[in-house]
Short mmCIF file of C-alpha atoms and ligand atoms in Angstrom, two decimals:
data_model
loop_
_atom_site.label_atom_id
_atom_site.label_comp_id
_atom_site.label_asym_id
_atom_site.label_seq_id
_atom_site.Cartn_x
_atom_site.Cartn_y
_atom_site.Cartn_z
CA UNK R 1 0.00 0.00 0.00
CA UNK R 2 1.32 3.23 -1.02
CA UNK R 3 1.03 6.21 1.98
CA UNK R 4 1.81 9.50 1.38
CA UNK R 5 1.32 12.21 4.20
CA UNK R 6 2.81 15.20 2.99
CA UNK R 7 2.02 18.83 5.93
CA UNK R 8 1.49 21.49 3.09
CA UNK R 9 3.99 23.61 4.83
CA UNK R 10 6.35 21.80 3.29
CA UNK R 11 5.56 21.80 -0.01
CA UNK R 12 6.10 24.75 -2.56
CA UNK R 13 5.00 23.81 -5.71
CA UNK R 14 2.19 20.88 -7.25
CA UNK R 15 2.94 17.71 -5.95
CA UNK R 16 2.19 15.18 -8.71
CA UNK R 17 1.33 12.36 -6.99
CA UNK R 18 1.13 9.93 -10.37
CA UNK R 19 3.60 7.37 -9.91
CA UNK R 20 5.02 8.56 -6.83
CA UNK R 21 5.59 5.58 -4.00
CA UNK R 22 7.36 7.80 -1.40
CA UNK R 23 5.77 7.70 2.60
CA UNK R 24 5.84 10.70 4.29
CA UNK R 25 4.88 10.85 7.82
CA UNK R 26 3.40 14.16 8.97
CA UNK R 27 5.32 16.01 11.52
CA UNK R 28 3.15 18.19 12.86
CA UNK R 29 -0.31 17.98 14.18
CA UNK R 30 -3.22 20.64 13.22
CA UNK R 31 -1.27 21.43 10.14
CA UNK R 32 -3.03 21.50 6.66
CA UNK R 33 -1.64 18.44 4.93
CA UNK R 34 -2.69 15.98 1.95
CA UNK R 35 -2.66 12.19 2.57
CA UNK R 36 -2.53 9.56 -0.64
CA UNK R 37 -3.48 6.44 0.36
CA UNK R 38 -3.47 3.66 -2.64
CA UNK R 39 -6.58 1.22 -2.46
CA UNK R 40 -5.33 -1.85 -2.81
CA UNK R 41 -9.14 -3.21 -3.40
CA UNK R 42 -10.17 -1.28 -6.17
CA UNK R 43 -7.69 -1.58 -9.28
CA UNK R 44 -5.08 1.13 -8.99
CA UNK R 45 -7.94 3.96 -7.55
CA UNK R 46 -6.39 6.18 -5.14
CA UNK R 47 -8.42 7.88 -1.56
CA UNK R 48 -6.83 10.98 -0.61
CA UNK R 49 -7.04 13.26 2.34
CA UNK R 50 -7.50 16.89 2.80
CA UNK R 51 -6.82 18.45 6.14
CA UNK R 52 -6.96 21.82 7.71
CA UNK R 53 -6.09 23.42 10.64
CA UNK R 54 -9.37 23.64 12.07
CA UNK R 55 -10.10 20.03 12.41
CA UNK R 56 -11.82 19.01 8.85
CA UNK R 57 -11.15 16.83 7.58
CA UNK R 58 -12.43 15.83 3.41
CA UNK R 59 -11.83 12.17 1.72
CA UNK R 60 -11.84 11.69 -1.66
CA UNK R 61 -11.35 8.75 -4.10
CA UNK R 62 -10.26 8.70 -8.18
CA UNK R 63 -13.20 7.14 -9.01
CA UNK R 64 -15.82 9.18 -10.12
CA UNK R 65 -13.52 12.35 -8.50
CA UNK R 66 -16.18 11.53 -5.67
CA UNK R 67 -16.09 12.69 -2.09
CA UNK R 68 -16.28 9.99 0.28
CA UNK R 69 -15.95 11.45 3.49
CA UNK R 70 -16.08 15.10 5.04
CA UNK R 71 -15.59 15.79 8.91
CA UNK R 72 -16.73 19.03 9.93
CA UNK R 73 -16.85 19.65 13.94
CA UNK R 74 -20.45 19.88 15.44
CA UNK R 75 -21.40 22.86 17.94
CA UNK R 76 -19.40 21.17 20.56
CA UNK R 77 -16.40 20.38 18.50
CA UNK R 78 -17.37 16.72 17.91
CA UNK R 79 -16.23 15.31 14.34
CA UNK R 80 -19.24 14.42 12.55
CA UNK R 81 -18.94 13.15 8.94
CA UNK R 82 -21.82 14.61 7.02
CA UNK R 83 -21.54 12.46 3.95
CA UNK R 84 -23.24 9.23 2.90
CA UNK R 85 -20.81 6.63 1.34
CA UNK R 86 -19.79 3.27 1.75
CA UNK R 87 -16.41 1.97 3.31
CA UNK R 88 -14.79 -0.22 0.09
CA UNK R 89 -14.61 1.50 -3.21
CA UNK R 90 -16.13 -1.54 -5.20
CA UNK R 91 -19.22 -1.11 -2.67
CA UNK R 92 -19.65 2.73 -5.24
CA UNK R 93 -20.57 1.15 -8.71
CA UNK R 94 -22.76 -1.83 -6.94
CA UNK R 95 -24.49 0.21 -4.28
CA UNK R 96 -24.13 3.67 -5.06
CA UNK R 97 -27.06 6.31 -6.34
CA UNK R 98 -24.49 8.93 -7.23
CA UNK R 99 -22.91 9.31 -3.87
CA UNK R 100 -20.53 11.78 -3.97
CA UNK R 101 -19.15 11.63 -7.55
CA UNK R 102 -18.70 14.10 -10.26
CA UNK R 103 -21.77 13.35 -12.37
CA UNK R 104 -21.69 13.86 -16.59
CA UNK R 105 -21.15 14.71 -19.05
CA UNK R 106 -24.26 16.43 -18.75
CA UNK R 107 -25.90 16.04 -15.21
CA UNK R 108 -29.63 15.55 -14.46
CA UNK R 109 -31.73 13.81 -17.15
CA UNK R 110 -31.84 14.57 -21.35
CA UNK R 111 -35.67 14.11 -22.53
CA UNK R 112 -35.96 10.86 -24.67
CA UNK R 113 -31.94 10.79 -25.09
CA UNK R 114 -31.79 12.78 -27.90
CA UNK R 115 -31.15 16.26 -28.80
CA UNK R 116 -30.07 18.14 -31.97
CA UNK R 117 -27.07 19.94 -32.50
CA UNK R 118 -25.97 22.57 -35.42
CA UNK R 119 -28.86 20.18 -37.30
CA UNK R 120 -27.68 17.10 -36.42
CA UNK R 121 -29.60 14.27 -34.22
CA UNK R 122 -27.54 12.93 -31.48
CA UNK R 123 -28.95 9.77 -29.54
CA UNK R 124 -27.39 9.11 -26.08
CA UNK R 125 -27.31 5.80 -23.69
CA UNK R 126 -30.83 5.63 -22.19
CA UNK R 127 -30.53 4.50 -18.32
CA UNK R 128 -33.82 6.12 -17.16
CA UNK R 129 -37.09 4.72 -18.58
CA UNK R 130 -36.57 6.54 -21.95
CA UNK R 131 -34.81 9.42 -20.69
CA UNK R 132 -30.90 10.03 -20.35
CA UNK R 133 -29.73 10.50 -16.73
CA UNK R 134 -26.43 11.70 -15.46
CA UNK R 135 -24.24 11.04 -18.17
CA UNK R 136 -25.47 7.68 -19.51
CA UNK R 137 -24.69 4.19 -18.58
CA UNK R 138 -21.11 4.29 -17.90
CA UNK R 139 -20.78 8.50 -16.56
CA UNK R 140 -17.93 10.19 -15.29
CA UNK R 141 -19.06 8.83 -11.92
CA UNK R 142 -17.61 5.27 -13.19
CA UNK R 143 -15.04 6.30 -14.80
CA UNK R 144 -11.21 6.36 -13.04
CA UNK R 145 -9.75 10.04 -12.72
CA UNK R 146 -6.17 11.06 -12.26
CA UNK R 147 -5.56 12.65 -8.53
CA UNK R 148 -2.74 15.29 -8.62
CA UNK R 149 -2.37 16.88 -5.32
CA UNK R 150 -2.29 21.31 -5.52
CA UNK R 151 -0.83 23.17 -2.72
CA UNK R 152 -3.16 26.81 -3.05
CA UNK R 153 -3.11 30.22 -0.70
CA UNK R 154 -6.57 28.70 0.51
CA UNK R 155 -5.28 25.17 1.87
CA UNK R 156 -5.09 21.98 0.81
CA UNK R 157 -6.66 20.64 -2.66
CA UNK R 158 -6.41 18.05 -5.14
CA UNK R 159 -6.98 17.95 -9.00
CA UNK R 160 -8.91 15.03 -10.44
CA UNK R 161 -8.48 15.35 -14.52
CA UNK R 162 -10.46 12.76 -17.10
CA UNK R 163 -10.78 12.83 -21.07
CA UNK R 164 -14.34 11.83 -22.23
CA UNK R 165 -13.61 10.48 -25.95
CA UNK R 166 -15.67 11.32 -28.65
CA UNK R 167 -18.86 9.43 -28.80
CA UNK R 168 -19.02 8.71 -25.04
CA UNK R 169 -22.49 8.09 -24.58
CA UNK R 170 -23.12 9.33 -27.96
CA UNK R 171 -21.78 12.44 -26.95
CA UNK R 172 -20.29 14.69 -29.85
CA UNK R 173 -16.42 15.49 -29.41
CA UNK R 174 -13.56 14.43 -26.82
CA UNK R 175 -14.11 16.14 -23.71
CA UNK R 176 -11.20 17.31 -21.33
CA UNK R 177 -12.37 17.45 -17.83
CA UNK R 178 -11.56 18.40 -14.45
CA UNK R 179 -12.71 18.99 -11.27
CA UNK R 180 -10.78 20.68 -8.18
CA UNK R 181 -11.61 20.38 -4.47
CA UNK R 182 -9.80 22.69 -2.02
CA UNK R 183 -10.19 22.23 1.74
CA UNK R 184 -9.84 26.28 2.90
CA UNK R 185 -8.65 27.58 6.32
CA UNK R 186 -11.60 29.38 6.25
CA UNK R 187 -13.94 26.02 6.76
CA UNK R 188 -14.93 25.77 3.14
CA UNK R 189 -15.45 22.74 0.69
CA UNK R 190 -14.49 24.42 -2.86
CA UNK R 191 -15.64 22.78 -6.00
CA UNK R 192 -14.50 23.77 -9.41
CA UNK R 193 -15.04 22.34 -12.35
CA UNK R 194 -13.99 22.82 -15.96
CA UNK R 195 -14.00 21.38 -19.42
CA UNK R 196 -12.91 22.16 -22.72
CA UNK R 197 -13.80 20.03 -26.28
CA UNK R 198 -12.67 19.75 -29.50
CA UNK R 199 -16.47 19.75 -31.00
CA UNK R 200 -19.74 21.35 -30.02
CA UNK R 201 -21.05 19.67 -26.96
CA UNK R 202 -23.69 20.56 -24.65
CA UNK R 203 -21.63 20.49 -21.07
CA UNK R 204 -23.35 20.12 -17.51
CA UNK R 205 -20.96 18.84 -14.71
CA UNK R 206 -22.43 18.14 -11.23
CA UNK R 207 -21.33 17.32 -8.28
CA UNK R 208 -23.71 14.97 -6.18
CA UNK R 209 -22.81 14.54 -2.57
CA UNK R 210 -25.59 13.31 -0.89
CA UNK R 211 -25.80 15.47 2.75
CA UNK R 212 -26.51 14.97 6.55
CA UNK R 213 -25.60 17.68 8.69
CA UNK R 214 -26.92 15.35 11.85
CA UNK R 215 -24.03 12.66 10.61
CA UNK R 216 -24.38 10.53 7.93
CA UNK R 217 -26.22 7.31 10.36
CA UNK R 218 -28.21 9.75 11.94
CA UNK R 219 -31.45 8.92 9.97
CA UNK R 220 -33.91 10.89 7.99
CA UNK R 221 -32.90 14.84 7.22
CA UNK R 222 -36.57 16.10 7.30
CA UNK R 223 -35.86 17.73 10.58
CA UNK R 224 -33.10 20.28 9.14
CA UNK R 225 -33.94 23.71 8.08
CA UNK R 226 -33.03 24.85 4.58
CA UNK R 227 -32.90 28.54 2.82
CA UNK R 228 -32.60 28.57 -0.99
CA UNK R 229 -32.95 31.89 -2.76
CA UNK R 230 -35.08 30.61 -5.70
CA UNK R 231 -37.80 32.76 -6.85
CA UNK R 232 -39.01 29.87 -9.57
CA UNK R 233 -38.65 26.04 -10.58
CA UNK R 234 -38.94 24.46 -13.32
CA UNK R 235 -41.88 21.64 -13.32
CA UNK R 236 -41.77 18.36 -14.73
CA UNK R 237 -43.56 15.74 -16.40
CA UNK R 238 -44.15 11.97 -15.08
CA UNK R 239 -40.68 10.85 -16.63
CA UNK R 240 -39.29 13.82 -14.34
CA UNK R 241 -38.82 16.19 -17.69
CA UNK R 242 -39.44 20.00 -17.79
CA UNK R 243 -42.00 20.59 -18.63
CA UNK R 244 -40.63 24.16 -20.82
CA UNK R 245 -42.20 26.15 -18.07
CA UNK R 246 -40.34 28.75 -15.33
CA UNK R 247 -43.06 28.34 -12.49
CA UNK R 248 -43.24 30.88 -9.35
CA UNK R 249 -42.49 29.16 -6.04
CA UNK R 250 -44.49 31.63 -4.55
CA UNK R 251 -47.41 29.74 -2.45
CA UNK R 252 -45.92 26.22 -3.60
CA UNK R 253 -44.09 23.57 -1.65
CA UNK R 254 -40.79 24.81 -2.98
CA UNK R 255 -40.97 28.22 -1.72
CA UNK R 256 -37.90 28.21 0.81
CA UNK R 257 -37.16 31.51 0.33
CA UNK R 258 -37.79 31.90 4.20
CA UNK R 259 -35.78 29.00 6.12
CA UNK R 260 -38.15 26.33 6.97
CA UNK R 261 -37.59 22.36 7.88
CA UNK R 262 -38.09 20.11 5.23
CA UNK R 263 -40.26 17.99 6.57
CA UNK R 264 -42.65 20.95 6.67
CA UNK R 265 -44.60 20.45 3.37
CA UNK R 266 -43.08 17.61 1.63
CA UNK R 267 -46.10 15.76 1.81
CA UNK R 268 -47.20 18.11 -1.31
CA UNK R 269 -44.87 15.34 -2.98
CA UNK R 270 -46.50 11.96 -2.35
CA UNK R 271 -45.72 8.69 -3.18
CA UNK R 272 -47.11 8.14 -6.43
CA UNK R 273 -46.67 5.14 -8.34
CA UNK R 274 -42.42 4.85 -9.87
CA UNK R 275 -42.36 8.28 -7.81
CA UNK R 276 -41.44 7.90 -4.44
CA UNK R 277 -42.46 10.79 -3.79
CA UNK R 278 -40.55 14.09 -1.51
CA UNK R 279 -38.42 16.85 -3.00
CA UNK R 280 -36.64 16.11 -6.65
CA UNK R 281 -36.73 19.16 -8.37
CA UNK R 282 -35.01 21.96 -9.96
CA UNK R 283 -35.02 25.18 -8.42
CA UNK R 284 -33.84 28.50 -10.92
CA UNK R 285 -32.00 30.59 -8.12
CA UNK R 286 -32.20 34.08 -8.31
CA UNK R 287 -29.22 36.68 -9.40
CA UNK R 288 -27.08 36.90 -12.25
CA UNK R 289 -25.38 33.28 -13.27
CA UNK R 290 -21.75 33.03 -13.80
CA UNK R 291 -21.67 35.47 -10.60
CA UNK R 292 -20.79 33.81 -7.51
CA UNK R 293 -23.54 34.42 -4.97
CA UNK R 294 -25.09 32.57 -1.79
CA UNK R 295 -28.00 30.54 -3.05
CA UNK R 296 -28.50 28.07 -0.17
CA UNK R 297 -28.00 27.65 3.78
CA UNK R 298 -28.69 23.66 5.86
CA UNK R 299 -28.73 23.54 9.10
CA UNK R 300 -29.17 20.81 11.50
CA UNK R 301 -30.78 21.09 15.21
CA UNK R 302 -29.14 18.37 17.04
CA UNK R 303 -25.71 19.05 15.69
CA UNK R 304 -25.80 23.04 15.25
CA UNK R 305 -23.81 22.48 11.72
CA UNK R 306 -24.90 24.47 8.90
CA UNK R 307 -23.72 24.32 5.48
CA UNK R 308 -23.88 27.20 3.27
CA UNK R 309 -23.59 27.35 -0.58
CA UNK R 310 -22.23 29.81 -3.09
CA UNK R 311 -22.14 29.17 -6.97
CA UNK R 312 -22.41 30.80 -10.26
CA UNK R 313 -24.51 27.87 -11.79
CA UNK R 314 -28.42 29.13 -12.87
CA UNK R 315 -29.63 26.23 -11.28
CA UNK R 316 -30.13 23.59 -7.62
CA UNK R 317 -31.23 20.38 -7.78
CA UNK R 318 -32.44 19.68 -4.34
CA UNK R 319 -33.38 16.12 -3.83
CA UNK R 320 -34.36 14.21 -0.87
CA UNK R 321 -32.67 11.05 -1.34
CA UNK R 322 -35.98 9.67 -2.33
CA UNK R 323 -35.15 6.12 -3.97
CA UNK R 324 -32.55 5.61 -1.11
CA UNK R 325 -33.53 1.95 -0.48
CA UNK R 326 -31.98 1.09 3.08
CA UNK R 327 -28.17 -0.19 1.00
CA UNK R 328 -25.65 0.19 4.16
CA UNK R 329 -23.20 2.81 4.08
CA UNK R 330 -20.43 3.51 6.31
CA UNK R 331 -19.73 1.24 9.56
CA UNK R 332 -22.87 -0.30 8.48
CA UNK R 333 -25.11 2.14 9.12
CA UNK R 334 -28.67 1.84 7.14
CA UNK R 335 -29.72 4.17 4.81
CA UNK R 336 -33.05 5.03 4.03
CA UNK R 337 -35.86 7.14 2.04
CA UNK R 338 -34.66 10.43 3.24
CA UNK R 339 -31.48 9.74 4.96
CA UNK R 340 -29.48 12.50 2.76
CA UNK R 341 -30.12 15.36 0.69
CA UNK R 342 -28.71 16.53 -2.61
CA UNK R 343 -27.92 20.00 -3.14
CA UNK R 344 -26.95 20.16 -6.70
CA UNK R 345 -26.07 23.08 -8.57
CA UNK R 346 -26.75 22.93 -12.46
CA UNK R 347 -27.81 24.42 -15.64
CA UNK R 348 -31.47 23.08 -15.67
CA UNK R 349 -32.57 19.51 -16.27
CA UNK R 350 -32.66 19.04 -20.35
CA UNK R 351 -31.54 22.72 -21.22
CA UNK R 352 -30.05 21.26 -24.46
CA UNK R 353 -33.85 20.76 -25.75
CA UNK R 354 -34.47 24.05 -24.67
CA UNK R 355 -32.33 26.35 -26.53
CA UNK R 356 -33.53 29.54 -27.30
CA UNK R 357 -36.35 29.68 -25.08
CA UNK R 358 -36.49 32.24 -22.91
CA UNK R 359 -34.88 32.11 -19.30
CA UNK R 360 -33.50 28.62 -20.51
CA UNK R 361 -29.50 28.43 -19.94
CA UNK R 362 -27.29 27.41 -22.76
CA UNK R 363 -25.40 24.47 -22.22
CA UNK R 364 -23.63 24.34 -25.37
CA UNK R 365 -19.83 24.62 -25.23
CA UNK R 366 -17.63 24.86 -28.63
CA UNK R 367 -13.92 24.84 -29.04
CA UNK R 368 -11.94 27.30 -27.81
CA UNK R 369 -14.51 28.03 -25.06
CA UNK R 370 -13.74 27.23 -21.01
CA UNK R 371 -16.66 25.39 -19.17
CA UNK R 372 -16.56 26.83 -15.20
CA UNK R 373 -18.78 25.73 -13.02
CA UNK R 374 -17.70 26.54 -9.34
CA UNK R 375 -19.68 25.89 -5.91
CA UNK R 376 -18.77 26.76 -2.15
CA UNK R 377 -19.81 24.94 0.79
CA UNK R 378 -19.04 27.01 3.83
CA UNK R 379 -19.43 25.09 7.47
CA UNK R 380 -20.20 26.93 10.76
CA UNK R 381 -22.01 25.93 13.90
CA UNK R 382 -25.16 27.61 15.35
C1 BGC H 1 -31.95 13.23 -9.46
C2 BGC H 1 -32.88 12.12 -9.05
C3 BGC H 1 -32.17 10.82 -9.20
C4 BGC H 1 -30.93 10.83 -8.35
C5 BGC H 1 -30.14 9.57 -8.52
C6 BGC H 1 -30.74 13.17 -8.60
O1 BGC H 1 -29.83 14.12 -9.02
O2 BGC H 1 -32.57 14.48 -9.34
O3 BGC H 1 -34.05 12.14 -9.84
O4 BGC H 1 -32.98 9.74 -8.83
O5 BGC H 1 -30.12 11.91 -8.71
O6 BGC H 1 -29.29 9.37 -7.49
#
């Protein structure tokens, strides 16, 4: 097993960690610092560790560029990991509903599978009834991404890179993608993500950690309070496709413009049916996109933790971990209907069969172009 500890302070430049088979032990204790650690079980996939100074602590793994574990300290300076996930890396592909990865190439689902481009058809893997869903059968959740360890002013990070080839999924054009998680000294989770092709593609990377701000065994999340600043929605069809039209929250279920639990009205989403019913929708937050702004705030009562977001994206996808099915996670803990929550920050479910229509994003991205997607989750205690 390869182990590499390596305290930041000593570090001045990108550590490449490809290929390297040193062990480093830290020295020092509280000090930001990166930890490799080479999975024996899972075919060459590395975990690594970020650390800061303030006691969190964020896992991550090369498969799927997914977040497997992040520590955050609860009101009385307990570490409580706030993210479903299992313990073995083969347990992702056979158990996992997203947990954690970088979903795409384009996240959320693509009506029928199909969209046209500069007047050509393009048909995609269809893994969702009819529909396309988060990247196709084999999407850049499954797929093995190259860890490179960054040393930034903020803290600690890591860079996960991945080339989609042309025709992925029926995809048009090779894809060049990364994503980039920095653990800050200020108590923030930074996710960036970027792409650039060689051919018109539409482009919609997520990221899908699935949240519990009571721990990730505590049980069902209805009891926190959430905050999103979304004036409107978009609503959906059976299949769980817009429906074209930019609906006002405003005396709906989805109004959380005012914090409120979410347990409070989610029985306007009943079982029904393939629909297990709760929250699985997209929300189109307010303010400019491509401006960083806060757009959502968690918190949860028994732990005091709150998570706040910031992105540029148009778009949340806030899901209640509705088809969770009771697969154990971590140190065997059970998880269930409502046991984690998705806060997923998009261009809006099947945008690339919306183009043109007013308030729709464009999710096209041509050569020469830079796709940025970046999200902030800042942790405090109340
Ligand atoms: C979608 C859900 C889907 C889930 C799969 C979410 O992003 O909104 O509809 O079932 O991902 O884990």
């Amino acid at each position: 097993m390869k182990h590499i500890r390596t305290p930041l302070l000593a570090i001045i430049a990108v550590f490449v960690l490809a290929g390297c088979d040193t062990t480093r032990e830290a020295t020092m204790v509280n000090q930001p610092e990166i930890e490799i650690v080479q999975d024996g079980a899972a075919d060459g996939a590395r975990r690594i560790t970020l650390r800061n100074g303030r006691g969190m602590e964020v896992e991550l793994m090369e498969l799927g560029a997914t977040v497997t574990r992040v520590v955050v300290p609860d009101r009385d300076g307990r570490p409580t990991d706030v993210v479903l996930g299992f313990d073995t890396i083969p347990e992702y592909p056979e158990k996992s509903q997203y947990f954690g990865c970088t979903v795409g190439r384009v996240g959320n689902r693509i009506g029928n599978g199909f969209f046209e481009l500069d007047g050509t058809g393009y048909e995609l893997a269809r893994n969702n009834g009819e529909n396309h869903l988060h990247g196709g059968v084999v999407g850049f959740d499954k797929r093995r991404w190259s860890a490179e360890a960054m040393v930034t002013g903020k803290g600690p990070g890591v860079r996960f890179t991945m080339t989609s080839p042309d025709g992925d999924e029926g995809y048009p054009g090779r894809l060049d993608a990364e994503v980039v998680y920095i653990l800050t000294e200020a108590g923030e989770l930074v996710v960036e993500m970027g792409a650039v092709c060689d051919a018109p593609t539409p482009v919609n990377i997520v990221h899908h950690t699935y949240w519990n701000l009571g721990g990730h065994g505590s049980g069902s999340v209805l009891d926190e309070t959430l905050q999103i600043n979304a004036s409107h929605y978009t609503p959906v069809d059976a299949g769980f496709i817009p429906t074209g039209e930019i609906a006002a929250v405003e005396g709906t279920a989805l109004d959380f413009r005012q914090p409120r639990t979410i347990g409070r009205d989610i029985g306007a989403f009943p079982e029904n049916g393939d629909d297990p019913g709760g929250y699985d929708h997209n929300l189109c937050l307010d303010g400019d996109p491509g401006v960083m702004r806060e757009v959502a705030r968690l918190s949860d009562p028994d732990t005091g933790i709150v998570m706040i977001i910031e992105t540029d994206q148009p778009g949340i996808q806030f899901y209640t971990g509705n088809f969770l099915n009771g697969m154990v996670g971590k140190g065997g803990v059970v998880y269930d209907k409502f046991g984690g929550l998705c806060l997923e920050t998009q261009a809006y479910p099947d945008s690339i069969n919306r183009r043109g229509e007013p308030g729709w994003p464009d999710v096209v991205m041509r050569p020469g172009e830079n796709y940025e997607h970046r999200m902030v989750h800042r942790f405090t205690t109340e």
